[in-house]
Short mmCIF file of C-alpha atoms and ligand atoms in Angstrom, two decimals:
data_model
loop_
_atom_site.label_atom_id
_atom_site.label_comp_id
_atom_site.label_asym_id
_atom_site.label_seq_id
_atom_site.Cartn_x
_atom_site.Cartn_y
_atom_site.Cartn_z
CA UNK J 13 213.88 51.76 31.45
CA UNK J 14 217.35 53.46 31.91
CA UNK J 15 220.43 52.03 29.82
CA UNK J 16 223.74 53.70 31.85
CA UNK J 17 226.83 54.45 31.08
CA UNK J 18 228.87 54.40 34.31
CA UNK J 19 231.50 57.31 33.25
CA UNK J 20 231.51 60.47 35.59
CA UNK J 21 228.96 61.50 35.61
CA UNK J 22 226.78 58.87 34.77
CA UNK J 23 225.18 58.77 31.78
CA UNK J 24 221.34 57.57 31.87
CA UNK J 25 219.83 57.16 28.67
CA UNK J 26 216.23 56.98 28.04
CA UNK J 27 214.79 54.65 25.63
CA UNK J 28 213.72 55.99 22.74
CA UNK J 29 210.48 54.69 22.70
CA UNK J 30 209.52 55.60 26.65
CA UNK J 31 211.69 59.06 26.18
CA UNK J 32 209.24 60.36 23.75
CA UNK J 33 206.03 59.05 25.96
CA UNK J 34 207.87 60.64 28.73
CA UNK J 35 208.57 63.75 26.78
CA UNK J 36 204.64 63.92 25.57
CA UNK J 37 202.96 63.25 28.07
CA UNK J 38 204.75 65.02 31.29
CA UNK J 39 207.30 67.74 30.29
CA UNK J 40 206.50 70.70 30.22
CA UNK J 41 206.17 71.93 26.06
CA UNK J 42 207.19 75.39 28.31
CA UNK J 43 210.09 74.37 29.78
CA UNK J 44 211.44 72.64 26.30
CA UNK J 45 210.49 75.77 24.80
CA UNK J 46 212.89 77.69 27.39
CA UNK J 47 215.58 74.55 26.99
CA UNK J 48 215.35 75.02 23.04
CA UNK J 49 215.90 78.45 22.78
CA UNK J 50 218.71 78.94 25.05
CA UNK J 51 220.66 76.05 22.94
CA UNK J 52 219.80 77.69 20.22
CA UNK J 53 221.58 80.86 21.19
CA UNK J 54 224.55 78.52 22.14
CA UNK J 55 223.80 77.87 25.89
CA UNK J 56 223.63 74.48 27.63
CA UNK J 57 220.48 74.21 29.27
CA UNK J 58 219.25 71.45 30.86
CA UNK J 59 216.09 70.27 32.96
CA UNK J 60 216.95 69.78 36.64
CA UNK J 61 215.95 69.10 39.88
CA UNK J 62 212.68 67.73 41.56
CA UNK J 63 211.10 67.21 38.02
CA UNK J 64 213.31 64.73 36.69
CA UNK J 65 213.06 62.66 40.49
CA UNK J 66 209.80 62.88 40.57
CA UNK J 67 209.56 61.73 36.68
CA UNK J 68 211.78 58.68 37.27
CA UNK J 69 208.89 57.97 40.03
CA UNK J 70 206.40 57.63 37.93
CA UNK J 71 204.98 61.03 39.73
CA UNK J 72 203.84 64.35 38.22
CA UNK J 73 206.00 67.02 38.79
CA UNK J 74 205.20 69.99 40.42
CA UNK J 75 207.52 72.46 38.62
CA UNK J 76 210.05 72.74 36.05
CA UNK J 77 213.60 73.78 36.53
CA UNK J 78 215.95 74.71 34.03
CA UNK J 79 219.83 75.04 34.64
CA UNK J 80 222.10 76.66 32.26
CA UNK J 81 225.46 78.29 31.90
CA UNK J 82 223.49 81.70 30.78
CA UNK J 83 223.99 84.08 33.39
CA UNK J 84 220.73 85.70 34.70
CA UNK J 85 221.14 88.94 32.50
CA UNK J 86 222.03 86.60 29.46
CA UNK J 87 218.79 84.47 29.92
CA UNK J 88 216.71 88.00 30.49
CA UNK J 89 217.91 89.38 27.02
CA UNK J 90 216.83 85.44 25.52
CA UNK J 91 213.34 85.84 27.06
CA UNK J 92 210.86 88.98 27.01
CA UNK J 93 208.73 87.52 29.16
CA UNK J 94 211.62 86.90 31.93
CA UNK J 95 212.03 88.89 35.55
CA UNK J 96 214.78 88.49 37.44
CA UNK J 97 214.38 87.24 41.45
CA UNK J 98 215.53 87.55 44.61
CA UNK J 99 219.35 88.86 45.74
CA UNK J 100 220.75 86.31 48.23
CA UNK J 101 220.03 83.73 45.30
CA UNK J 102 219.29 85.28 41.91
CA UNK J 103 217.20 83.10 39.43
CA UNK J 104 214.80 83.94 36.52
CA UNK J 105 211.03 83.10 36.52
CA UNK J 106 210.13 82.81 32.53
CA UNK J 107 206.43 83.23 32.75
CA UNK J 108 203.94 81.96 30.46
CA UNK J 109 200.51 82.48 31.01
CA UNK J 110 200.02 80.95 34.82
CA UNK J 111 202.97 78.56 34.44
CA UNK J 112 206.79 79.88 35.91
CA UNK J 113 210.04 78.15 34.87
CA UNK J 114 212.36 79.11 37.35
CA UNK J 115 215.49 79.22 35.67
CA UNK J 116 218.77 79.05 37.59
CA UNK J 117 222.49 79.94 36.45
CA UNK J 118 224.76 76.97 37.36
CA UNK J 119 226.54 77.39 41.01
CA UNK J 120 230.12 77.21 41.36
CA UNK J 121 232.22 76.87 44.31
CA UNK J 122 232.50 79.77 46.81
CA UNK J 123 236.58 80.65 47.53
CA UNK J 124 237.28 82.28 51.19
CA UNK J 125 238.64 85.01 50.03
CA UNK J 126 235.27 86.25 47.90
CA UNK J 127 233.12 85.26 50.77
CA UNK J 128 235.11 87.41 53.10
CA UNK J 129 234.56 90.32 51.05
CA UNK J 130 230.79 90.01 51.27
CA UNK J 131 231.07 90.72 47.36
CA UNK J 132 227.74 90.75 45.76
CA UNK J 133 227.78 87.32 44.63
CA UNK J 134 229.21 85.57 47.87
CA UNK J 135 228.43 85.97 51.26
CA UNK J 136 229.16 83.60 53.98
CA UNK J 137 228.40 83.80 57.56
CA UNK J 138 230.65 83.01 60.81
CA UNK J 139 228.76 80.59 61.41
CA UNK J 140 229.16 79.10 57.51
CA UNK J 141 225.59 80.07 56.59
CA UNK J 142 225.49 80.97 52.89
CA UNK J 143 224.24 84.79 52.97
CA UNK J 144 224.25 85.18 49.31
CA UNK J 145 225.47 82.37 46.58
CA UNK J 146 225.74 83.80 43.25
CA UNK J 147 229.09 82.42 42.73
CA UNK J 148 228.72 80.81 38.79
CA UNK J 149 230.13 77.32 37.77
CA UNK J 150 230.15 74.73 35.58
CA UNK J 151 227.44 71.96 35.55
CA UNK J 152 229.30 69.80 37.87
CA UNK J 153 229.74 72.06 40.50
CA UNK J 154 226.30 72.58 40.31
CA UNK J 155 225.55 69.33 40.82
CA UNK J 156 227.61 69.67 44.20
CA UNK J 157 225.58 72.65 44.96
CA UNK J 158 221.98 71.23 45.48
CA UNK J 159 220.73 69.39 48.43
CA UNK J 160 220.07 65.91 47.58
CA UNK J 161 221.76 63.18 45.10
CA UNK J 162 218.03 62.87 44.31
CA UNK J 163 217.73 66.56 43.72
CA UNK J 164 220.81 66.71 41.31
CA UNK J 165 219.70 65.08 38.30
CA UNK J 166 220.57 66.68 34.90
CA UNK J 167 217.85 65.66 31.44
CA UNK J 168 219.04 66.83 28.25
CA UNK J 169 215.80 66.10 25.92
CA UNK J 170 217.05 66.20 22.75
CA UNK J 171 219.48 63.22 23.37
CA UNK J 172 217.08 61.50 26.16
CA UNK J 173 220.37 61.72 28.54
CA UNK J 174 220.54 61.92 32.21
CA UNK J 175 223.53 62.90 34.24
CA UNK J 176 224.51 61.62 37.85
CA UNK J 177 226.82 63.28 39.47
CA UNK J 178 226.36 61.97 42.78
CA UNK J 179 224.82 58.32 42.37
CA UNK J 180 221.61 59.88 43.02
CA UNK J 181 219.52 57.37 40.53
CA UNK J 182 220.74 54.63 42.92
CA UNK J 183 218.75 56.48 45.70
CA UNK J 184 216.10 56.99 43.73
CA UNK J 185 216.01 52.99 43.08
CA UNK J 186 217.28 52.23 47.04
CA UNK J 187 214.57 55.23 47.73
CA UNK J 188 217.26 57.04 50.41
CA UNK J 189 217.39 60.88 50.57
CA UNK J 190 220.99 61.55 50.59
CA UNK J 191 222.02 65.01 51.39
CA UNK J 192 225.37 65.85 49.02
CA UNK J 193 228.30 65.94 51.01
CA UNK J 194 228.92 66.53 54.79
CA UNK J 195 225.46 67.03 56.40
CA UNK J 196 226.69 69.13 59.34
CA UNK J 197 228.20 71.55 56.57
CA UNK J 198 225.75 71.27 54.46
CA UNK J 199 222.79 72.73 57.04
CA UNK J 200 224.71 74.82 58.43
CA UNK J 201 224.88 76.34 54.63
CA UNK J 202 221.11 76.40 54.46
CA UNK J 203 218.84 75.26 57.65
CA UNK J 204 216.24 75.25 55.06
CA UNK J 205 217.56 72.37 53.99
CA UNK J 206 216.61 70.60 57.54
CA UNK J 207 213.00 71.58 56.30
CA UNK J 208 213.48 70.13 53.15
CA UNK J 209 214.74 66.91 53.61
CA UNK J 210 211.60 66.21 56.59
CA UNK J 211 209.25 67.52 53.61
CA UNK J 212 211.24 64.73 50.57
CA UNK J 213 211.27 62.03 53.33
CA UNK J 214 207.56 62.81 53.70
CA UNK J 215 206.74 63.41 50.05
CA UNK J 216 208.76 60.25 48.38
CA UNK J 217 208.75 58.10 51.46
CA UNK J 218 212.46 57.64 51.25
CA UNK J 219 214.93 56.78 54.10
CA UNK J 220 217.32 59.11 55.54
CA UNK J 221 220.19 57.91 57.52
CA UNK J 222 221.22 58.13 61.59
CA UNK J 223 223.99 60.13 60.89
CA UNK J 224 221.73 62.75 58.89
CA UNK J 225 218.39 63.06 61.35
CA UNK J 226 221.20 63.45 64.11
CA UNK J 227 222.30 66.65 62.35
CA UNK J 228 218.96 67.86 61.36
CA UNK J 229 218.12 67.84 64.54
CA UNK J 230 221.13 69.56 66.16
CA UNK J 231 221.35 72.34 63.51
CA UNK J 232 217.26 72.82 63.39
CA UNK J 233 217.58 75.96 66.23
CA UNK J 234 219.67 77.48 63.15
CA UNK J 235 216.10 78.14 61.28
CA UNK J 236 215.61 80.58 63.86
CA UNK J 237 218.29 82.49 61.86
CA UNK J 238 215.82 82.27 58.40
CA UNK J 239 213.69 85.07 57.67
CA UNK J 240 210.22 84.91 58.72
CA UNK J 241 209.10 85.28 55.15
CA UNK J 242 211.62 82.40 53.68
CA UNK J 243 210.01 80.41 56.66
CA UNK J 244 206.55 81.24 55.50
CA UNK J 245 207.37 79.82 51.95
CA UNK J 246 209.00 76.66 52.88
CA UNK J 247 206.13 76.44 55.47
CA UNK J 248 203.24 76.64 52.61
CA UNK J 249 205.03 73.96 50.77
CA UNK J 250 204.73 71.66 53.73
CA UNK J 251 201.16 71.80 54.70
CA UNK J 252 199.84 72.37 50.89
CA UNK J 253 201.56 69.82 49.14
CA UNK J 254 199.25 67.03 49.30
CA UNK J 255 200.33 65.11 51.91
CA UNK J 256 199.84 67.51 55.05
CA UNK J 257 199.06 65.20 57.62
CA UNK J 258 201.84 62.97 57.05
CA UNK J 259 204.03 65.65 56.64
CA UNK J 260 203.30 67.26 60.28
CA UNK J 261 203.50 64.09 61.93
CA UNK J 262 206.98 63.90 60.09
CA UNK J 263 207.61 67.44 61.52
CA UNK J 264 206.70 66.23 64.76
CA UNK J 265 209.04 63.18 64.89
CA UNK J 266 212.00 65.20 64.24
CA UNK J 267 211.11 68.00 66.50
CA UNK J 268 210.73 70.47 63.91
CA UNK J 269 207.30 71.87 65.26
CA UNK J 270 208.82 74.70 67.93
CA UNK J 271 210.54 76.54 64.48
CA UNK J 272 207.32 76.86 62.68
CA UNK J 273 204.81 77.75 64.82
CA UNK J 274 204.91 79.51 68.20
CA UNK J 275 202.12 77.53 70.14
CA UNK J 276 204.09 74.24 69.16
CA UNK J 277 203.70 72.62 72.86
CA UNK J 278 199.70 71.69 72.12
CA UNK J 279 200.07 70.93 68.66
CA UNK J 280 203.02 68.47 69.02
CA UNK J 281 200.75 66.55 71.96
CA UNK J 282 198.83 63.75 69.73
CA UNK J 283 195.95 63.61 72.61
CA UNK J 284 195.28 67.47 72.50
CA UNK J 285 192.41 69.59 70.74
CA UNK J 286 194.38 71.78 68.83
CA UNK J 287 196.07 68.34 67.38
CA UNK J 288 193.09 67.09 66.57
CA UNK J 289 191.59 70.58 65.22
CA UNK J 290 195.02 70.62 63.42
CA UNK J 291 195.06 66.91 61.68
CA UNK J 292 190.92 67.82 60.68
CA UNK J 293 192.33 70.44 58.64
CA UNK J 294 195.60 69.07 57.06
CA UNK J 295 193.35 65.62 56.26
CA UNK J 296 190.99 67.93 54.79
CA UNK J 297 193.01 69.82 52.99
CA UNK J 298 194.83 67.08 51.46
CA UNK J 299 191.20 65.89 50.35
CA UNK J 300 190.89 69.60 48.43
CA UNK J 301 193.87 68.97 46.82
CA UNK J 302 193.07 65.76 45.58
CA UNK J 303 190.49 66.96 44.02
CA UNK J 304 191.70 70.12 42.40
CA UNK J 305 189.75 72.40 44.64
CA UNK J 306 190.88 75.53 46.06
CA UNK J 307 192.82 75.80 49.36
CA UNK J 308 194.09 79.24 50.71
CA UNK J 309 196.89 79.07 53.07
CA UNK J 310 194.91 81.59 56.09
CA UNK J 311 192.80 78.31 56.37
CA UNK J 312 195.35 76.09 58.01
CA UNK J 313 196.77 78.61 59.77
CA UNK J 314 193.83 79.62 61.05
CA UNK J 315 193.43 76.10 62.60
CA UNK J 316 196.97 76.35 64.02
CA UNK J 317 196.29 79.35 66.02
CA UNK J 318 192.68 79.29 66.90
CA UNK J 319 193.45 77.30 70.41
CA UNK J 320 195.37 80.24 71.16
CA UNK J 321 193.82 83.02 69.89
CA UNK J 322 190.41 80.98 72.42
CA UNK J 323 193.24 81.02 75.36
CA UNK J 324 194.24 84.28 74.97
CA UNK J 325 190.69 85.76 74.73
CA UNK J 326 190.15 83.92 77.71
CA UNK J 327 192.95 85.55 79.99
CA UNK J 328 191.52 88.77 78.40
CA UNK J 329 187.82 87.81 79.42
CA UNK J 330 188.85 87.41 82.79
CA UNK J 331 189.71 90.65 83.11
CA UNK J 332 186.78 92.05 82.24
CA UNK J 333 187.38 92.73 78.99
CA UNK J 334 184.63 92.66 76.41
CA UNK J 335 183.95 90.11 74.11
CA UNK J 336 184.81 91.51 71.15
CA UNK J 337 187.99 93.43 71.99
CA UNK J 338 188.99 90.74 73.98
CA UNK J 339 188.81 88.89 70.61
CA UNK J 340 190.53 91.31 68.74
CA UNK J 341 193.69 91.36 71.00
CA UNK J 342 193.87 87.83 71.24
CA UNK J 343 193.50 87.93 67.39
CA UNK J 344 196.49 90.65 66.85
CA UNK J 345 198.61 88.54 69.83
CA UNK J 346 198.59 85.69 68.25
CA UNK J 347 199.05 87.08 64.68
CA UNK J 348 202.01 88.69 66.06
CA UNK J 349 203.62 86.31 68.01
CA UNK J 350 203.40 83.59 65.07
CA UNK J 351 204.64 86.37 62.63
CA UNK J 352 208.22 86.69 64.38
CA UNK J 353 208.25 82.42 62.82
CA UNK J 354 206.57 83.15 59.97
CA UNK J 355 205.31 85.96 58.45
CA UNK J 356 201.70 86.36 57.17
CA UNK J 357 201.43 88.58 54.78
CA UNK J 358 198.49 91.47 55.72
CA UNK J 359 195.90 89.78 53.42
CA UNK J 360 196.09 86.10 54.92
CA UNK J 361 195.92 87.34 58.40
CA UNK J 362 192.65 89.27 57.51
CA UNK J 363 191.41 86.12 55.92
CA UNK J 364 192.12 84.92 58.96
CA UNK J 365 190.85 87.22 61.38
CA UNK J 366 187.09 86.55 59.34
CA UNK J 367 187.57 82.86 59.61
CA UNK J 368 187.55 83.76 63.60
CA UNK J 369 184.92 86.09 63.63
CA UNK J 370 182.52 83.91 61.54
CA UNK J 371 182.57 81.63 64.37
CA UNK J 372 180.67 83.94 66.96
CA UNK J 373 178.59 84.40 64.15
CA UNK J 374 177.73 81.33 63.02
CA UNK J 375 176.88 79.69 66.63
CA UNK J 376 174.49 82.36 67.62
CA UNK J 377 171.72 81.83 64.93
CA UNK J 378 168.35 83.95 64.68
CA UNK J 379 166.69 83.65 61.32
CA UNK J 380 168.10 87.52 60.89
CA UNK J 381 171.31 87.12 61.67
CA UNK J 382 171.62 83.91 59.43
CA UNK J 383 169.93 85.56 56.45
CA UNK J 384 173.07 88.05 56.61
CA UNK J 385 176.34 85.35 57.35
CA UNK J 386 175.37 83.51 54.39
CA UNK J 387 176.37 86.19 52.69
CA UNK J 388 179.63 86.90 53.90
CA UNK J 389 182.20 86.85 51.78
CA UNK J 390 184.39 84.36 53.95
CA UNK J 391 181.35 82.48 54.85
CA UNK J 392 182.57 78.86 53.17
CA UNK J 393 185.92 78.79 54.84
CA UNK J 394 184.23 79.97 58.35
CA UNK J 395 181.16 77.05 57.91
CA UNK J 396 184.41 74.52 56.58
CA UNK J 397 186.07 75.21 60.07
CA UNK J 398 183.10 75.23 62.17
CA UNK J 399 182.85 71.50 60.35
CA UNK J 400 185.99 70.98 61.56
CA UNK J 401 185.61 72.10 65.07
CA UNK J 402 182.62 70.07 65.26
CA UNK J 403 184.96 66.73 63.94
CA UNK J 404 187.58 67.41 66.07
CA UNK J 405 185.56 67.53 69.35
CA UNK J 406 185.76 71.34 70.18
CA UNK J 407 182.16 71.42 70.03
CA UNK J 408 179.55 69.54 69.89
CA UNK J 409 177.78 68.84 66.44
CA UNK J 410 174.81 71.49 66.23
CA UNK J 411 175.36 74.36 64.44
CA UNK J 412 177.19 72.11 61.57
CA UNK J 413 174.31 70.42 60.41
CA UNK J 414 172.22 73.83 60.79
CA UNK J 415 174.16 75.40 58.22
CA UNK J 416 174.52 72.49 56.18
CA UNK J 417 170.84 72.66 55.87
CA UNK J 418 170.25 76.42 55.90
CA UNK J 419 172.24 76.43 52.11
CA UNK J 420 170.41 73.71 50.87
CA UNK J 421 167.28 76.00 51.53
CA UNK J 422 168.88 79.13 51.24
CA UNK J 423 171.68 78.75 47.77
CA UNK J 424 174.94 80.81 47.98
CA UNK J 425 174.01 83.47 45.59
CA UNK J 426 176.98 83.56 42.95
CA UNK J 427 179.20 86.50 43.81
CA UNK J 428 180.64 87.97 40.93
CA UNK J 429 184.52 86.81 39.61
CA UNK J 430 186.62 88.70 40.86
CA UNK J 431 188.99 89.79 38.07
CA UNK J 432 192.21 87.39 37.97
CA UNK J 433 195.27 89.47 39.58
CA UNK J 434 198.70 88.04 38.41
CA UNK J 435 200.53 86.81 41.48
CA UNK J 436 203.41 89.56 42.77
CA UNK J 437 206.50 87.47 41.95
CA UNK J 438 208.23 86.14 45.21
CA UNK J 439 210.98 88.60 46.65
CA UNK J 440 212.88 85.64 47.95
CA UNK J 441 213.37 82.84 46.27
CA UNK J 442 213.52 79.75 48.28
CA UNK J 443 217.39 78.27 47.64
CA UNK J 444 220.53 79.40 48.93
P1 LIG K 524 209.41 70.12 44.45
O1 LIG K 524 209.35 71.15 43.33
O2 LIG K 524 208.76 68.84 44.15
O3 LIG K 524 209.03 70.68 45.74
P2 LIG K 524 212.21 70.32 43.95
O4 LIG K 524 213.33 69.38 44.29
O5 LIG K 524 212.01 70.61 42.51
O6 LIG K 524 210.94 69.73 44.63
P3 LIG K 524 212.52 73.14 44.26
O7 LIG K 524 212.33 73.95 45.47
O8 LIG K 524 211.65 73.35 43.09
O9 LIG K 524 212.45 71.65 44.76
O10 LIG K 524 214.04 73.30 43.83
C1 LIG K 524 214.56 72.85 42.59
C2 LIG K 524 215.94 72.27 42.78
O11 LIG K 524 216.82 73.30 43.26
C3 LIG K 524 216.04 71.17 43.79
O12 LIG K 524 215.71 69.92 43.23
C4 LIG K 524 217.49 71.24 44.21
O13 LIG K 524 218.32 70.65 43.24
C5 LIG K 524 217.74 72.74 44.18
N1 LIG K 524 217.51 73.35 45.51
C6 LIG K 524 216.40 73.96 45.96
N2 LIG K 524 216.54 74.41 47.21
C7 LIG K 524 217.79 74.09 47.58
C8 LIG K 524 218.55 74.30 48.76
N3 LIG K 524 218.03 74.93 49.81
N4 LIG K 524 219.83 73.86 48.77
C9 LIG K 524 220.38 73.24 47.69
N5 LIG K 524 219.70 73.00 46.57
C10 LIG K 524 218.43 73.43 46.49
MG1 LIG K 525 210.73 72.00 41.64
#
């Protein structure tokens, strides 16, 4: 499919034909639109990243990412529809409609002497974690910027032209995930980057070598040093990509578990409930996905916590506590405790705290009481995870089939839309 030209960088040209296929039937017309009209105003611009990989593979990408040589403030004045994000790494979301193309400025290197200053566009740590990396470049140090040679793939449309800096279409052929340059440097930069290579192995089902797990997993602890709301975002890409359950057992295998959640010990432990309550919910989740239905994010973690939200309640009930408080501090315990990992923002964890709740109500039926929890507003997800209790072996399979029933008879009456809120864009984006 690709004729290339092996200067530096590579050159990858598409075929005519196939380009324009390509170009019809999985680019984004929004992200040519944004490509177009920053060439037009004498910028380079250029589609990068995860949708040209994932492209190549003969998979639909996720998102679209432009690079250019417009600085941020140059691409905002280009685009009326543009908002500038985050500080440590500033990018532009161009939104249109419910799409975002995150638009990034092209990196450059970072000299000592700048990231001793802590300037505001370079900021390195003692420990040679990137603290802020708005340092500008040229394409090619761009390229030398990203994570992986899979990663760092640059499509110009209009001539159907990939470049390579870093061999990373051999990878994609050889399917390795290749981290760019030294890999102890390189996660020290970014631990994030320890996340994201476990979720690209998991996602492509590429190879990484020795030499790389060996420093993921000595320079893992350093994710302890990410915010707990950076943590949350990579963590939501993880479980909700598609692929959850491979992608925990992944997270498993290279002992990634402890920096995510704070009840890791059970949920690492393949023979355990909360394992099997856990791989329930990730296979069903992946199902959702599948088949465009909706998934919220307080469901699986929900699932995570609920053995120790029941343990905690426990330690409470045995001192005499009642029920429902005893509940309720468990609930805010483990809330807490998994919010110093990652941080749930206020509406997930009351999601959450309903999922919970709906259990007590749901196992102790009179006709009453049942009449009423249908109509809670959370009563789907807390009826999904009673399901999934009941399939994972937490309980037996009773009140399941119950409900199951009780909605055939008894129809969901429709609630009314709620009115569509546009998403708060992200504080932080999620690259160095
Ligand atoms: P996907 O969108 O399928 O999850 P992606 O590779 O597009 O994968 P994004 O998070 O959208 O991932 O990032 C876009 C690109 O930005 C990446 O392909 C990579 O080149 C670069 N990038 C993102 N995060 C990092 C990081 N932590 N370090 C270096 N480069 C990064
Ligand atoms: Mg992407």
């Amino acid at each position: 499919m690709l004729t290339i030209v092996n200067s530096k960088p590579a050159i990858a040209y598409l075929q005519s034909k196939e380009q324009q296929a390509l170009m019809d039937k999985c680019i984004s017309t929004n992200a040519l639109k944004v490509i177009s009209r920053l060439k037009k105003a004498n910028f380079k611009a250029y589609l990068v990243g995860g949708a040209i990989r994932d492209l190549l593979l003969e998979k639909h990408p996720k998102d679209f990412d432009v690079a250019t040589d417009a600085t941020p403030e140059q691409i905002r004045k280009l685009f009326k529809n543009a908002l500038i994000i985050g500080r440590r790494f500033q990018i532009v979301h161009i939104r249109f409609g419910r799409e975002i193309i995150e638009v990034t400025t092209f990196r450059g290197k970072h000299t000592p002497t700048e990231s001793t200053k802590k300037s505001k566009t370079s900021a390195i740590s003692e420990e040679g974690m990137l603290l802020r990396d708005n340092v500008f470049g040229n394409m090619e140090e761009d390229a030398e910027r990203r994570d992986f040679s899979v990663n760092a793939l640059y499509l110009d449309p209009d001539k159907g032209a990939i470049y390579d800096y870093h061999n990373g279409i051999d990878d994609l052929e050889s399917k390795s995930l290749r981290l760019i340059g030294d890999p102890d440097t390189r996660f020290k930069e970014d631990p994030v980057r320890v996340l994201r290579a476990a979720r690209f192995v998991s996602k492509l089902q590429f190879k990484l070598n020795d030499e790389t797990i060996n420093s993921m997993k000595a320079h893992a602890p350093l994710l302890q040093k990410i915010s707990p709301s950076r943590l949350f975002d990579e963590s939501l890409k993880l479980y909700n990509a598609g692929f959850g359950e491979r992608m925990f057992r992944q997270l498993c295998e290279f002992e990634l578990l402890p920096y995510l959640l704070f009840d890791h010990e059970a949920l690492t432990d393949e023979q355990s409930l909360a394992r099997k309550l856990a791989n329930c919910a990730l296979k069903n989740t992946d199902t959702r996905l599948s088949q465009g239905k909706s998934i919220t994010p307080a469901f699986i973690y929900a699932v995570f916590l609920w053995p120790s939200v029941q343990r905690l309640m426990d330690s409470h009930l045995a001192q005499n506590v009642p029920l429902f408080s005893a509940f309720h501090l468990a609930a805010t315990e483990a809330q807490t405790l998994q919010g110093q990992i990652t941080h749930i923002p206020k509406r997930l964890q009351t999601a959450m705290r309903e999922i919970w709740e709906l259990q007590f109500r749901l196992t102790q039926i009179t006709p009453k009481k049942a009449a009423r929890t249908i109509t809670h507003p959370r009563f789907r997800a807390g009826y999904d995870f009673l399901l999934l209790r009941e399939e994972a072996g937490e309980i037996p399979t009773e009140f399941g089939p119950f409900w199951t029933e009780y909605q055939i008879k008894n129809p969901i009456p429709d609630r009314p839309n709620r009115q569509h809120r546009p998403r708060k864009p992200r504080r932080r984006p999620d690259k160095p």
